[in-house]
Coordinates of C-alpha atoms in Angstrom, one line a residue:
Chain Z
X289 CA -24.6 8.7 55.6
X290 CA -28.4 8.6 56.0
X291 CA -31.5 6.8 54.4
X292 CA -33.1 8.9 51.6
X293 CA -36.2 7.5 52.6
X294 CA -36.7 7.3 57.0
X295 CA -32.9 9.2 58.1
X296 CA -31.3 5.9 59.6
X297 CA -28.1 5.2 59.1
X298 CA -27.3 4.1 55.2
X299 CA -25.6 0.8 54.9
X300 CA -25.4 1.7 51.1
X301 CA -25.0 4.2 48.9
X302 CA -25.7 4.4 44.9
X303 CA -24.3 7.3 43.1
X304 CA -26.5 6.6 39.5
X305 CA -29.8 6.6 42.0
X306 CA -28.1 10.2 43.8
X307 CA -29.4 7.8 47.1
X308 CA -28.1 6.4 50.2
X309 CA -30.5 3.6 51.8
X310 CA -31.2 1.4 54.9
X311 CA -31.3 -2.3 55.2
X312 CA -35.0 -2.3 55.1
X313 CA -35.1 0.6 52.0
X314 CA -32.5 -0.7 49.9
X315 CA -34.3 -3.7 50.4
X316 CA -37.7 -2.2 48.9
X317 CA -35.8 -0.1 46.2
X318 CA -34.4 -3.2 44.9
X319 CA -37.5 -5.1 44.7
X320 CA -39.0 -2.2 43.0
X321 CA -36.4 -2.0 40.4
X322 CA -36.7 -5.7 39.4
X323 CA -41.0 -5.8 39.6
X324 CA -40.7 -2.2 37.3
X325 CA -38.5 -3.7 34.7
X326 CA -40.3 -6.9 34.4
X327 CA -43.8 -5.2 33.8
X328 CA -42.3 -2.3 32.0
X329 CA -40.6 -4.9 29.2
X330 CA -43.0 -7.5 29.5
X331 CA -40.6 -10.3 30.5
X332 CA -43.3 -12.4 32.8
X333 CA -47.2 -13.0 32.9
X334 CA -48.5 -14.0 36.1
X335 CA -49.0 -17.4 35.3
X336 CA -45.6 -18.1 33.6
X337 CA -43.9 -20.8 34.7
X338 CA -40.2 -20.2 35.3
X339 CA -36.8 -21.7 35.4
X340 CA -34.5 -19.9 37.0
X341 CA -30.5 -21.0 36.1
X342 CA -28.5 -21.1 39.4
X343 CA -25.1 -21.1 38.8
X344 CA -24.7 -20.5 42.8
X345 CA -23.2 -16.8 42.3
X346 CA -25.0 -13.6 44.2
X347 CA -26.8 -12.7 41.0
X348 CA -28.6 -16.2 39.8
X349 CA -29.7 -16.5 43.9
X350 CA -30.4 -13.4 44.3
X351 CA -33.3 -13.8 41.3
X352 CA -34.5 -16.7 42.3
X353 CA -35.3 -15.4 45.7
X354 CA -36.5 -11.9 44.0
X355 CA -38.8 -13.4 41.8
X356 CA -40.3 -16.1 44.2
X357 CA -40.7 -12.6 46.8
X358 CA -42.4 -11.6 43.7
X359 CA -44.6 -14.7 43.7
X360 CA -43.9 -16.6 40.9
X361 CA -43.8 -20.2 40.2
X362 CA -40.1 -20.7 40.1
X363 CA -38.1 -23.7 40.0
X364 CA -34.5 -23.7 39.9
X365 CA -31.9 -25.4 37.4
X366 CA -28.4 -26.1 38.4
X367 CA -25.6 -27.3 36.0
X368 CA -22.9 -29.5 37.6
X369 CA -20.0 -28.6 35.3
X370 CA -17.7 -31.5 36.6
X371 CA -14.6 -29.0 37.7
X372 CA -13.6 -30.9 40.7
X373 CA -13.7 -28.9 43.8
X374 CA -14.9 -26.0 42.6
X375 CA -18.2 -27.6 41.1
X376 CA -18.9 -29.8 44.0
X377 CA -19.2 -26.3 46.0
X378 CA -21.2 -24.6 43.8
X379 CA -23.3 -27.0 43.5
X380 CA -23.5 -27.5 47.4
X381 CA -24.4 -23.6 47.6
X382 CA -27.1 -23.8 45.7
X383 CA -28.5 -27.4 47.2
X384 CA -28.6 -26.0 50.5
X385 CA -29.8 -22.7 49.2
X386 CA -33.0 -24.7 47.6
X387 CA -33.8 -26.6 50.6
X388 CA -33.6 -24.0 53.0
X389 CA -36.1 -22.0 51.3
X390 CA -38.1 -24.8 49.8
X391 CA -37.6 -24.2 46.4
X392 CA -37.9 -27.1 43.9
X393 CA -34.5 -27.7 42.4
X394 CA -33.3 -29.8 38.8
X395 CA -29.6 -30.5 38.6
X396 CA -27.8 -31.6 35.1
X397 CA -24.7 -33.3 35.8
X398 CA -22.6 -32.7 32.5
X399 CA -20.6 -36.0 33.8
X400 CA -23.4 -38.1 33.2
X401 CA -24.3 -36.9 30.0
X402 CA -20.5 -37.3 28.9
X403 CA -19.4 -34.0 28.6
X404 CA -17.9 -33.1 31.9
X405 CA -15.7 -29.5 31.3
X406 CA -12.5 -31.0 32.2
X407 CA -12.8 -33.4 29.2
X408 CA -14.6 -31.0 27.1
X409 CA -11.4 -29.1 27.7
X410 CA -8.9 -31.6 27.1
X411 CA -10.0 -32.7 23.9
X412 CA -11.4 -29.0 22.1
X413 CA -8.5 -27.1 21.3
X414 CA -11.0 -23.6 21.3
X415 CA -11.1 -21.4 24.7
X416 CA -13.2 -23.7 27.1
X417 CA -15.5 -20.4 28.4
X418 CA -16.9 -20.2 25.3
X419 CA -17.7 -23.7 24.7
X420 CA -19.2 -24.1 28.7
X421 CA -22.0 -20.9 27.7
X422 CA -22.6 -23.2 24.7
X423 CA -23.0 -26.3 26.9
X424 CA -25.0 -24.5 29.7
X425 CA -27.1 -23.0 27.2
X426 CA -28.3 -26.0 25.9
X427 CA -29.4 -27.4 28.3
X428 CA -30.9 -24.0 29.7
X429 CA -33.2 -24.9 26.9
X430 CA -33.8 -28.2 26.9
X431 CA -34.3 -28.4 30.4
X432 CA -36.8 -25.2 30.4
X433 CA -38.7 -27.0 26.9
X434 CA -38.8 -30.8 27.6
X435 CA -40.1 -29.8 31.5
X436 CA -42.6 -27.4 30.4
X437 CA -41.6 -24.2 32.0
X438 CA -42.9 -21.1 29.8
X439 CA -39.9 -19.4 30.6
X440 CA -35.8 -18.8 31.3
X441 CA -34.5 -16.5 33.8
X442 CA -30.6 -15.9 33.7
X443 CA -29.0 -13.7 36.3
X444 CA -27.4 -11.5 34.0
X445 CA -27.4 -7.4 35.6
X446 CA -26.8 -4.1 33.7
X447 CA -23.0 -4.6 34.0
X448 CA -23.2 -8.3 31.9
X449 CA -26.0 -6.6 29.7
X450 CA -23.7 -3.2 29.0
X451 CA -21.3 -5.2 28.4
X452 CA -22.3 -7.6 26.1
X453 CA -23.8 -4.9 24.2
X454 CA -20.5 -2.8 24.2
X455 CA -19.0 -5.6 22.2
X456 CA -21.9 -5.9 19.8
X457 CA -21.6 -2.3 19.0
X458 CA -17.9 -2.4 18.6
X459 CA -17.7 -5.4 15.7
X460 CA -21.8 -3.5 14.8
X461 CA -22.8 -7.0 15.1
X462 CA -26.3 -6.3 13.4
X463 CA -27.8 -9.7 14.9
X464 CA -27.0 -9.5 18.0
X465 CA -27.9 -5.9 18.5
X466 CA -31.2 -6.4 16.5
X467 CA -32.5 -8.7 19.5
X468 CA -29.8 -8.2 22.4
X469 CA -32.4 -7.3 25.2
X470 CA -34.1 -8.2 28.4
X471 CA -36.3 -10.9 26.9
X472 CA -36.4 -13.0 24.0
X473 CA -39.6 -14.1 23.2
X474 CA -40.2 -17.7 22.6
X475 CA -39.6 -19.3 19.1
X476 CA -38.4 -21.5 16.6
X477 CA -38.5 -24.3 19.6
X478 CA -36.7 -22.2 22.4
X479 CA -38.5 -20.9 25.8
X480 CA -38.9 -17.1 26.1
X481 CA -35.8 -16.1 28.2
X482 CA -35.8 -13.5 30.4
X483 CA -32.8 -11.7 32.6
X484 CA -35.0 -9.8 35.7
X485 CA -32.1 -8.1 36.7
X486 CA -30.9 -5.7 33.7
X487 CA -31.8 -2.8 35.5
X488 CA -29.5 -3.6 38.7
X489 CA -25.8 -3.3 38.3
X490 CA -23.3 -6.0 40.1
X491 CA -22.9 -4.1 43.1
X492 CA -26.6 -3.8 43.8
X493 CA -27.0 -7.3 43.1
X494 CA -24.4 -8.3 45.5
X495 CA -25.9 -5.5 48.3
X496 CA -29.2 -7.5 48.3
X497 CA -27.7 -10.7 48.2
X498 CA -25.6 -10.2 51.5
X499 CA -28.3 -8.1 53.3
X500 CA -31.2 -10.9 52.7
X501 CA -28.4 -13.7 54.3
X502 CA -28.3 -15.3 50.7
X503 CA -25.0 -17.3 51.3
X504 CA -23.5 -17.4 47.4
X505 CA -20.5 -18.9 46.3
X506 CA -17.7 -15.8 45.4
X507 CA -14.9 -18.2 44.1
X508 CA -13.8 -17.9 40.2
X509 CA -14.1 -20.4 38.2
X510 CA -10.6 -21.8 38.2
X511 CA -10.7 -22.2 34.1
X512 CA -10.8 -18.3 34.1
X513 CA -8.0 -15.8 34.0
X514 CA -8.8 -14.4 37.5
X515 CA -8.7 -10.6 36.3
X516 CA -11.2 -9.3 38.3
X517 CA -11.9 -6.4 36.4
X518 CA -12.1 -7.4 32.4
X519 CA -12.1 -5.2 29.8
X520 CA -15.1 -3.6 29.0
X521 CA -16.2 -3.6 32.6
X522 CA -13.5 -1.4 33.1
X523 CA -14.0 1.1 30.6
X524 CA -17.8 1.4 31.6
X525 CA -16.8 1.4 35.4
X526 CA -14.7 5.0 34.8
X527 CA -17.5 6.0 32.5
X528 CA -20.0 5.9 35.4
X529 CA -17.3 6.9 37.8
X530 CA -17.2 10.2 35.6
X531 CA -21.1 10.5 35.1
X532 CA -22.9 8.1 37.3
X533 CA -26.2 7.1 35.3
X534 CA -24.3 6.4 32.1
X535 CA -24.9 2.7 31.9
X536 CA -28.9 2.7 32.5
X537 CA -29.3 5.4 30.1
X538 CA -26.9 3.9 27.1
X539 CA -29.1 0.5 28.1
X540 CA -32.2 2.0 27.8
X541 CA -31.6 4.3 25.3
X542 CA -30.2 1.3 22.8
X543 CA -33.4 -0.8 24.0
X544 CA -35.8 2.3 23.0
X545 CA -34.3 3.3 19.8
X546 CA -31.0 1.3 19.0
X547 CA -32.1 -2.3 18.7
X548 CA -35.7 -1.4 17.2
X549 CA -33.8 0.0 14.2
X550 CA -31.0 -3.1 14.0
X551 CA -34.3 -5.5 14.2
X552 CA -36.0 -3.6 11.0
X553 CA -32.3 -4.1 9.5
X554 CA -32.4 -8.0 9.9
X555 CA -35.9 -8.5 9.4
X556 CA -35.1 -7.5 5.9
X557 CA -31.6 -9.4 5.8
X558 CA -33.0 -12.6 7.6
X559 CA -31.6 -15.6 5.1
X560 CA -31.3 -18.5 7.4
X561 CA -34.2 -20.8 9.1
X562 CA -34.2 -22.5 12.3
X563 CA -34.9 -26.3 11.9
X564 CA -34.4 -29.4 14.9
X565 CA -31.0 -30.8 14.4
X566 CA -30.8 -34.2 12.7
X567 CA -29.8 -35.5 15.7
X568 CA -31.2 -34.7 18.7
X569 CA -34.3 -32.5 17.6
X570 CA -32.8 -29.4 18.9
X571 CA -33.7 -26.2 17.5
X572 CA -30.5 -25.2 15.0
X573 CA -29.6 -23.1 12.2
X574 CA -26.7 -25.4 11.0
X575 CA -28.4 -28.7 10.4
X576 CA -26.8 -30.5 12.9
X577 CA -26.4 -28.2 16.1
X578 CA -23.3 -27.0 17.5
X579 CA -23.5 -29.0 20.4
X580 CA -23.7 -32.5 18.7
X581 CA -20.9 -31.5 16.2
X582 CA -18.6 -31.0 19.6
X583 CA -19.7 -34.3 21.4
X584 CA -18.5 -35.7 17.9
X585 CA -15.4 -33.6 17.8
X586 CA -14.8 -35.1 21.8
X587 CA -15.5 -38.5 20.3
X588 CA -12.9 -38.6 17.5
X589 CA -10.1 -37.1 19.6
X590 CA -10.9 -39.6 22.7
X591 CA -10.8 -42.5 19.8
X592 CA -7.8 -41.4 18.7
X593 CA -6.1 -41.0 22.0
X594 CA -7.2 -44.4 22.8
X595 CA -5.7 -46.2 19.8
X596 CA -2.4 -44.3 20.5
X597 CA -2.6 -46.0 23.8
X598 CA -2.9 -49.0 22.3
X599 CA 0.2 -48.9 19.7
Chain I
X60 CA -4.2 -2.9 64.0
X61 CA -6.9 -3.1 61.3
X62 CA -6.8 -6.2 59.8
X63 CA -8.1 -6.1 56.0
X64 CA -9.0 -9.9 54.1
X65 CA -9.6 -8.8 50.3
X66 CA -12.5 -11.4 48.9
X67 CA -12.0 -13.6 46.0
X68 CA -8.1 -13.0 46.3
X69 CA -8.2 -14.3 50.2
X70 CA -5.6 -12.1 51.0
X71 CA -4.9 -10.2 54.2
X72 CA -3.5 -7.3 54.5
X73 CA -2.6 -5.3 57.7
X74 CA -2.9 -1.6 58.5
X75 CA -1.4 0.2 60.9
X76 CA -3.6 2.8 61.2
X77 CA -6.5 3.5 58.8
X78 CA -9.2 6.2 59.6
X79 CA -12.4 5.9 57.0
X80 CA -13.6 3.1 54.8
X81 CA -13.4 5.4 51.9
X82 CA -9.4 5.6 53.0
X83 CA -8.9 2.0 53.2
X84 CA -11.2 1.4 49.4
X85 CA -8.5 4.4 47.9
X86 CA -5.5 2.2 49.6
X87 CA -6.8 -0.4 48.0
X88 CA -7.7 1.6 44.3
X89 CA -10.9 0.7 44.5
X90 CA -14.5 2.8 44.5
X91 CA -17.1 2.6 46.7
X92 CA -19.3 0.4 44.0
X93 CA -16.6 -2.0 43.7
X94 CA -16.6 -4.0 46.7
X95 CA -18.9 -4.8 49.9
X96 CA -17.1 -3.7 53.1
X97 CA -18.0 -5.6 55.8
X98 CA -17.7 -5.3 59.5
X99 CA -18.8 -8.1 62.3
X100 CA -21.2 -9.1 59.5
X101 CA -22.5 -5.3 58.8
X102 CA -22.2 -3.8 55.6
X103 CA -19.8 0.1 55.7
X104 CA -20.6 3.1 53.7
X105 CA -17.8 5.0 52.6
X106 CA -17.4 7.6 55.3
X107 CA -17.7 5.3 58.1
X108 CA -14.6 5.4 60.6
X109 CA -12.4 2.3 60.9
X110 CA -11.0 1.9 64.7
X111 CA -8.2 0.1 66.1
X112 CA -8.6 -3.8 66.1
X113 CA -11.3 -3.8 63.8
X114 CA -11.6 -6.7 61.3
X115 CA -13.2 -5.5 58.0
X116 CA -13.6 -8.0 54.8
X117 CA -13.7 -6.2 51.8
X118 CA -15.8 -8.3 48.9
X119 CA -15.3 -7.2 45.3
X120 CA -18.3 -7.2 43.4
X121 CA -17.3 -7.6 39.4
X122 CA -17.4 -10.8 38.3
X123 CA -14.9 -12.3 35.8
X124 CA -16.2 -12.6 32.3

C-alpha cells in the first residue's frame, strides 16, 4: 500500500478518508484534522490558557503533545485515582511523559483529599465508573478555575463523541443533546471545555500516538468489565465497516442541524439555575453538589462501620 | 513460526503458518481499524506479508467505556 500523498510505502490506511499514508503524511493529516476542527468550532483563541486532563491513555497524550505542536500554553492535569497498581503506573506514564517533553504537570491525588476509588467503592453501593467521571470531573474544574486556565481539554475522539451521542439520541435526552458538542463555552463558574480530538477516531489517535514514540499506558482499568468492544462502539464499528464515513457525517450533521434545534428546545424549557454549593462554592444545580452529598454518603457509612467495629 | 501477543489481553498465540496481516486480523475477527499491528517496532498495513519467525504485536485500539 502506498502514501496518497509522496508513493512511499503506507504504514496506515483509513477507509472514511479513502487514504493510505506515510509516517511523515499521516503525521501532517493528523495535525491538520485537529488545527481544522479547533478553528472551524472555535474551541481555542491563541492566547487561551489550557489544561489538558492526562489520564496517561494514547488519546489524553496524544493532545497534549498535538496542541503544544500547535503552540499553545498547555499544562497538564493528572488525577491519581488511588487503584493500587494500576494508578501508580498511570501516573508514572504520564510523570515521565511530562518531563521528557518539558511540560508543566499538576497531579490530584484523590487519597489525600479522602476519596481514594477503592474506598469510594467500598462504601457507595452505585457502579463505581460512574461516580470516578463525577470525581474526575470535579476536579477537572476546580483545578482548571482556582489555577486560572481559560480552558479544559479532554481527550475524548469521534468514537467517545458518537457514542455518547448515540445514547443521548436513544433515551432523546433533550439536555444533553441541546449542548453535547466539541466545546462548551464557559459559564455559570465552569471553564470552557474543549475535546480537540472529535474529528479523529480511536484508531487514528492511537496511529499518531505510536508513530510520534508517545509511550501511553494500554492497561484497563481493573474496576471495568474488560469487554473490549462495548455496546454502542460495536454497532457504530459495523456501521462504518458497511459505509466508511458514517460516524463524521452523523457527528457533524447532528452538530450543524441536530443540537441547534435541541438548544432552541431547552432554551425555552430551561427551569433550573446554577448556584455555588453551600459547601464548597462549587457551581451546582442541587444546592449542595453531588460531590459533597457522596463525601457525606462515604462519611456515614465509614461511621457506621466503625461503631460496628466497636460493638 | 509466527508468534502473535494480542495487547491489552497479553496473550500469545502461535501460528504455524500465516501469509498477510489482513489473514492474521480475520484469524483473529478483527478489521484493519481495530488494532495496531506491529513488527520490530514498525506499524503493518493490511496486505503486508507475515514470514516465518516473525514476531508481530497486535494492539487493539477501542477503549473500554
Amino acid at each position: 500500500m502506498k502514501c496518497k500523498v509522496c508513493k512511499a510505502k503506507a504504514v496506515a490506511a483509513l477507509p472514511s478518508h479513502n487514504a493510505a499514508f506515510c509516517k511523515e503524511h499521516f503525521n501532517s493529516f493528523f495535525m491538520k484534522q485537529i488545527a481544522q476542527g479547533i478553528k472551524r468550532r472555535n474551541l481555542l483563541e491563541r492566547d487561551d490558557k489550557v489544561l489538558v486532563a492526562l489520564s496517561g491513555g494514547k488519546d489524553s497524550l496524544g493532545l497534549m503533545y498535538a496542541l503544544a505542536e500547535l503552540g499553545y500554553n498547555v499544562t497538564g492535569l493528572h488525577i491519581d485515582l488511588g487503584i493500587f497498581e494500576s494508578s501508580i503506573k498511570a501516573r508514572s506514564v504520564v510523570e515521565d511523559f511530562c518531563k521528557s517533553k518539558g511540560y508543566p504537570l499538576r497531579v490530584v491525588e484523590l487519597e489525600k483529599e479522602g476519596v481514594p476509588i477503592p474506598l469510594i467503592k467500598k462504601h457507595i453501593r452505585r457502579p463505581i465508573c460512574a461516580i470516578c467521571g463525577k470525581f474526575k470531573r470535579h476536579y477537572f474544574n476546580k483545578v482548571a478555575i482556582e489555577e486560572g486556565n481559560t480552558a479544559l481539554a479532554t481527550g475524548h475522539n469521534l468514537d467517545d463523541e458518537i457514542a455518547r451521542l448515540f445514547a443521548n439520541t436513544l433515551r432523546w435526552d433533550q439536555g444533553y443533546l441541546s449542548d453535547q458538542g466539541p466545546v462548551l463555552p464557559a459559564e455559570n463558574g465552569f471553564a470552557k471545555k474543549v475535546k480537540p480530538l472529535f474529528r479523529v477516531t480511536e484508531y487514528e489517535s492511537a496511529i499518531f500516538s505510536f508513530l510520534a514514540d508517545i509511550p501511553y499506558h494500554h492497561l484497563p482499568c481493573p474496576y471495568s468489565s474488560g469487554a473490549s468492544f462495548t455496546g454502542h462502539k460495536m454497532l457504530w464499528r459495523d456501521m462504518e465497516l458497511r459505509s466508511p464515513g458514517t460516524k463524521r457525517a452523523f457527528y457533524k450533521g447532528f452538530l450543524d442541524r441536530g443540537r441547534p434545534a435541541f438548544a432552541a428546545l431547552e432554551k425555552e424549557e430551561k427551569d433550573y439555575e446554577i448556584n455555588p454549593c453551600t459547601e464548597c462554592g462549587y457551581p451546582t444545580s442541587a444546592g449542595v453538589c453531588s460531590i459533597c452529598r457522596l463525601k457525606r454518603q462515604m462519611q456515614e457509612s465509614m461511621e457506621q462501620e466503625a461503631a460496628k467495629g466497636a460493638e | 513460526m509466527v508468534i502473535v501477543k494480542i495487547e491489552p489481553e497479553g496473550q500469545t498465540v502461535e501460528y504455524t503458518k500465516l501469509n498477510t496481516v489482513l489473514q492474521l486480523l480475520n484469524k483473529q475477527g478483527l478489521h484493519h481499524t481495530d488494532a495496531l499491528v506491529i513488527r520490530n517496532g514498525e506499524l503493518l498495513t493490511q496486505d503486508e506479508q507475515i514470514r516465518q519467525g516473525d514476531e508481530i504485536e497486535i494492539r487493539k485500539v477501542v477503549s473500554v467505556g
